[in-house]
């Protein structure tokens, strides 16, 4: 069923939620475009800079970025070339593989991140307006939806607790064997630097 079919949508809360999520996704696109115009970079170039600034070197490679952003390696490589030509990143060659490199931000690249990374601030404000219970419920629902989309292979990369080798489903509730602590709903992570993929 197409959730965008207006005659059916009104009878279906599921369809209304899907359309609401589409509006939210559109907001991200608009906010990123605004930054794009300000700094003269494409949205994906900005996303690469922000991602590489906040993630470890192992993730700042063309192959990983292609999966992260659901794009081809060629598209990511083209963006990386532009970023390098603008002196926003450097390519750090891997000692054991001359075809592979890690993307490192230059001081100029970090300045661009400072300017663009708050692109979703208005979205943050909209979440801040929710009550604690609404935030907890929303977060749990979103995690379950992302889990589903991951299993359906639409989101291929995720670094959440449910797919982590350190995640322990104990009788009295989930536990993280890396942090050595019980995980309440609000402690579950969406992008954990310690995430260990299941083998
Ligand atoms: S290491 Fe991170 S992702 Fe893994 S269970 Fe612990 S908090 Fe969750």
Tab-separated table of C-alpha atoms and ligand atoms in Angstrom:
chain	number	residue	atom	x	y	z
A	1	UNK	CA	0.000	0.000	0.000
A	2	UNK	CA	1.305	3.467	-0.893
A	3	UNK	CA	1.256	5.641	2.232
A	4	UNK	CA	1.080	8.712	-0.006
A	5	UNK	CA	-2.342	7.703	-1.382
A	6	UNK	CA	-4.419	10.396	0.358
A	7	UNK	CA	-7.693	8.479	0.307
A	8	UNK	CA	-6.151	5.543	2.165
A	9	UNK	CA	-3.685	7.518	4.256
A	10	UNK	CA	-6.427	9.059	6.399
A	11	UNK	CA	-7.509	5.623	7.637
A	12	UNK	CA	-4.030	4.440	8.500
A	13	UNK	CA	-1.915	5.677	11.415
A	14	UNK	CA	1.033	3.722	9.954
A	15	UNK	CA	0.769	5.640	6.678
A	16	UNK	CA	0.489	8.958	8.501
A	17	UNK	CA	3.661	8.159	10.460
A	18	UNK	CA	5.505	7.260	7.242
A	19	UNK	CA	4.432	10.544	5.641
A	20	UNK	CA	5.467	12.428	8.786
A	21	UNK	CA	8.902	10.789	8.608
A	22	UNK	CA	9.151	11.792	4.966
A	23	UNK	CA	8.506	15.424	5.983
A	24	UNK	CA	11.262	15.136	8.596
A	25	UNK	CA	13.633	13.650	6.050
A	26	UNK	CA	12.813	16.574	3.751
A	27	UNK	CA	13.685	18.983	6.584
A	28	UNK	CA	17.150	17.451	6.850
A	29	UNK	CA	17.600	17.889	3.124
A	30	UNK	CA	16.563	21.573	3.292
A	31	UNK	CA	18.776	22.342	6.298
A	32	UNK	CA	21.782	20.697	4.689
A	33	UNK	CA	21.194	22.600	1.441
A	34	UNK	CA	21.203	25.864	3.343
A	35	UNK	CA	24.677	25.072	4.681
A	36	UNK	CA	25.687	23.872	1.251
A	37	UNK	CA	24.960	27.277	-0.257
A	38	UNK	CA	26.798	29.041	2.560
A	39	UNK	CA	30.063	27.139	2.129
A	40	UNK	CA	29.928	26.264	-1.590
A	41	UNK	CA	30.053	22.487	-1.112
A	42	UNK	CA	27.546	19.781	-2.041
A	43	UNK	CA	25.531	18.115	0.749
A	44	UNK	CA	27.514	14.872	0.469
A	45	UNK	CA	30.818	16.762	0.643
A	46	UNK	CA	29.635	18.383	3.880
A	47	UNK	CA	28.453	15.012	5.217
A	48	UNK	CA	31.849	13.454	4.486
A	49	UNK	CA	33.637	16.239	6.347
A	50	UNK	CA	31.332	16.008	9.367
A	51	UNK	CA	31.475	12.197	9.437
A	52	UNK	CA	35.266	12.034	9.183
A	53	UNK	CA	35.679	14.703	11.833
A	54	UNK	CA	33.706	12.689	14.388
A	55	UNK	CA	34.640	9.081	13.517
A	56	UNK	CA	37.782	6.984	13.721
A	57	UNK	CA	40.172	6.637	10.784
A	58	UNK	CA	39.014	3.066	10.090
A	59	UNK	CA	35.637	4.504	9.035
A	60	UNK	CA	37.053	7.399	7.029
A	61	UNK	CA	37.778	5.396	3.899
A	62	UNK	CA	35.993	5.529	0.568
A	63	UNK	CA	34.508	2.004	0.866
A	64	UNK	CA	33.088	2.580	4.334
A	65	UNK	CA	31.708	6.010	3.423
A	66	UNK	CA	30.009	4.546	0.347
A	67	UNK	CA	28.135	2.099	2.584
A	68	UNK	CA	27.441	4.675	5.266
A	69	UNK	CA	25.827	7.086	2.795
A	70	UNK	CA	24.427	4.429	0.427
A	71	UNK	CA	26.364	5.755	-2.550
A	72	UNK	CA	28.793	4.265	-5.029
A	73	UNK	CA	32.520	4.345	-4.318
A	74	UNK	CA	32.957	6.415	-7.509
A	75	UNK	CA	30.585	9.120	-6.207
A	76	UNK	CA	32.387	9.280	-2.868
A	77	UNK	CA	35.792	9.346	-4.603
A	78	UNK	CA	34.684	12.287	-6.753
A	79	UNK	CA	33.591	14.203	-3.665
A	80	UNK	CA	36.854	13.382	-1.900
A	81	UNK	CA	38.804	14.715	-4.915
A	82	UNK	CA	36.936	18.024	-4.679
A	83	UNK	CA	37.543	18.254	-0.930
A	84	UNK	CA	41.264	17.583	-1.454
A	85	UNK	CA	41.470	20.169	-4.263
A	86	UNK	CA	39.913	22.729	-1.905
A	87	UNK	CA	42.491	21.859	0.766
A	88	UNK	CA	39.790	20.652	3.181
A	89	UNK	CA	41.171	17.112	3.544
A	90	UNK	CA	44.339	15.151	2.966
A	91	UNK	CA	44.647	11.500	1.965
A	92	UNK	CA	46.796	9.483	4.351
A	93	UNK	CA	48.023	6.439	2.435
A	94	UNK	CA	47.864	3.049	4.182
A	95	UNK	CA	51.368	1.524	4.584
A	96	UNK	CA	50.204	-1.981	3.549
A	97	UNK	CA	47.868	-1.012	0.679
A	98	UNK	CA	48.858	1.785	-1.701
A	99	UNK	CA	45.309	1.967	-3.189
A	100	UNK	CA	43.669	2.624	0.176
A	101	UNK	CA	43.807	5.845	2.177
A	102	UNK	CA	42.300	7.450	5.278
A	103	UNK	CA	40.663	10.853	4.928
A	104	UNK	CA	42.050	13.415	7.371
A	105	UNK	CA	40.642	16.904	7.782
A	106	UNK	CA	42.917	19.917	7.434
A	107	UNK	CA	42.555	22.966	9.687
A	108	UNK	CA	40.488	24.540	6.899
A	109	UNK	CA	38.263	21.427	6.766
A	110	UNK	CA	37.718	21.630	10.521
A	111	UNK	CA	36.618	25.246	10.157
A	112	UNK	CA	34.001	24.129	7.626
A	113	UNK	CA	32.797	21.445	10.068
A	114	UNK	CA	32.455	24.087	12.781
A	115	UNK	CA	30.272	26.094	10.452
A	116	UNK	CA	28.166	23.255	9.027
A	117	UNK	CA	27.863	20.565	11.741
A	118	UNK	CA	25.057	22.436	13.549
A	119	UNK	CA	22.893	22.151	10.406
A	120	UNK	CA	20.275	20.100	12.303
A	121	UNK	CA	19.989	22.451	15.292
A	122	UNK	CA	16.362	23.296	14.545
A	123	UNK	CA	15.568	19.566	14.578
A	124	UNK	CA	17.253	19.342	17.974
A	125	UNK	CA	15.027	22.151	19.237
A	126	UNK	CA	11.936	20.290	18.044
A	127	UNK	CA	13.021	17.236	20.060
A	128	UNK	CA	13.881	19.327	23.110
A	129	UNK	CA	10.257	20.466	23.197
A	130	UNK	CA	9.069	16.892	23.895
A	131	UNK	CA	8.557	15.560	27.426
A	132	UNK	CA	11.042	13.027	28.870
A	133	UNK	CA	8.563	10.205	28.336
A	134	UNK	CA	7.881	11.265	24.752
A	135	UNK	CA	11.624	11.374	24.048
A	136	UNK	CA	12.209	7.905	25.545
A	137	UNK	CA	9.284	6.392	23.639
A	138	UNK	CA	10.289	8.096	20.403
A	139	UNK	CA	13.892	6.936	20.761
A	140	UNK	CA	12.825	3.308	21.388
A	141	UNK	CA	10.485	3.378	18.402
A	142	UNK	CA	13.162	4.835	16.136
A	143	UNK	CA	15.696	2.204	17.225
A	144	UNK	CA	13.227	-0.547	16.372
A	145	UNK	CA	12.506	1.015	12.994
A	146	UNK	CA	16.221	1.348	12.199
A	147	UNK	CA	16.729	-2.287	13.254
A	148	UNK	CA	14.008	-3.310	10.827
A	149	UNK	CA	15.466	-1.207	7.988
A	150	UNK	CA	18.888	-2.669	8.705
A	151	UNK	CA	17.550	-6.230	8.535
A	152	UNK	CA	15.804	-5.333	5.267
A	153	UNK	CA	19.271	-4.174	4.053
A	154	UNK	CA	18.108	-0.621	3.384
A	155	UNK	CA	20.406	0.856	6.012
A	156	UNK	CA	23.492	-1.274	5.541
A	157	UNK	CA	25.684	0.245	8.210
A	158	UNK	CA	24.686	0.939	11.744
A	159	UNK	CA	26.528	1.105	15.012
A	160	UNK	CA	23.735	0.490	17.496
A	161	UNK	CA	23.641	-1.685	20.620
A	162	UNK	CA	21.275	-4.297	19.175
A	163	UNK	CA	23.858	-5.274	16.565
A	164	UNK	CA	26.877	-5.146	18.867
A	165	UNK	CA	28.940	-8.073	20.118
A	166	UNK	CA	29.120	-6.404	23.546
A	167	UNK	CA	25.323	-6.265	23.862
A	168	UNK	CA	24.119	-8.822	26.385
A	169	UNK	CA	20.401	-9.616	26.663
A	170	UNK	CA	20.196	-10.469	30.369
A	171	UNK	CA	17.045	-11.545	32.196
A	172	UNK	CA	16.967	-8.335	34.219
A	173	UNK	CA	17.568	-6.142	31.167
A	174	UNK	CA	20.225	-5.346	28.555
A	175	UNK	CA	23.866	-5.001	29.607
A	176	UNK	CA	26.971	-3.679	27.844
A	177	UNK	CA	29.991	-5.936	28.335
A	178	UNK	CA	32.322	-3.181	27.109
A	179	UNK	CA	31.117	-0.413	29.435
A	180	UNK	CA	30.287	-2.975	32.135
A	181	UNK	CA	26.954	-1.419	32.903
A	182	UNK	CA	23.248	-2.096	32.593
A	183	UNK	CA	21.679	-0.243	29.692
A	184	UNK	CA	18.446	1.593	30.345
A	185	UNK	CA	16.384	2.560	27.288
A	186	UNK	CA	17.923	6.015	27.182
A	187	UNK	CA	21.469	4.562	27.432
A	188	UNK	CA	21.160	2.560	24.221
A	189	UNK	CA	23.384	4.066	21.548
A	190	UNK	CA	22.642	4.968	17.976
A	191	UNK	CA	26.248	5.589	16.882
A	192	UNK	CA	28.618	4.048	19.395
A	193	UNK	CA	32.391	4.506	18.935
A	194	UNK	CA	32.937	1.188	20.750
A	195	UNK	CA	30.458	-0.744	18.606
A	196	UNK	CA	31.740	-4.176	17.650
A	197	UNK	CA	29.909	-5.782	14.727
A	198	UNK	CA	28.564	-9.295	15.335
A	199	UNK	CA	30.720	-11.877	13.588
B	1	LIG	S1	29.778	-1.113	23.114
B	1	LIG	FE1	28.387	0.540	22.531
B	1	LIG	S2	27.044	-0.343	20.989
B	1	LIG	FE2	28.048	-2.021	22.029
B	1	LIG	S3	26.565	-2.616	23.621
B	1	LIG	FE3	28.056	-1.202	24.518
B	1	LIG	S4	27.098	0.827	24.357
B	1	LIG	FE4	26.027	-0.553	22.942
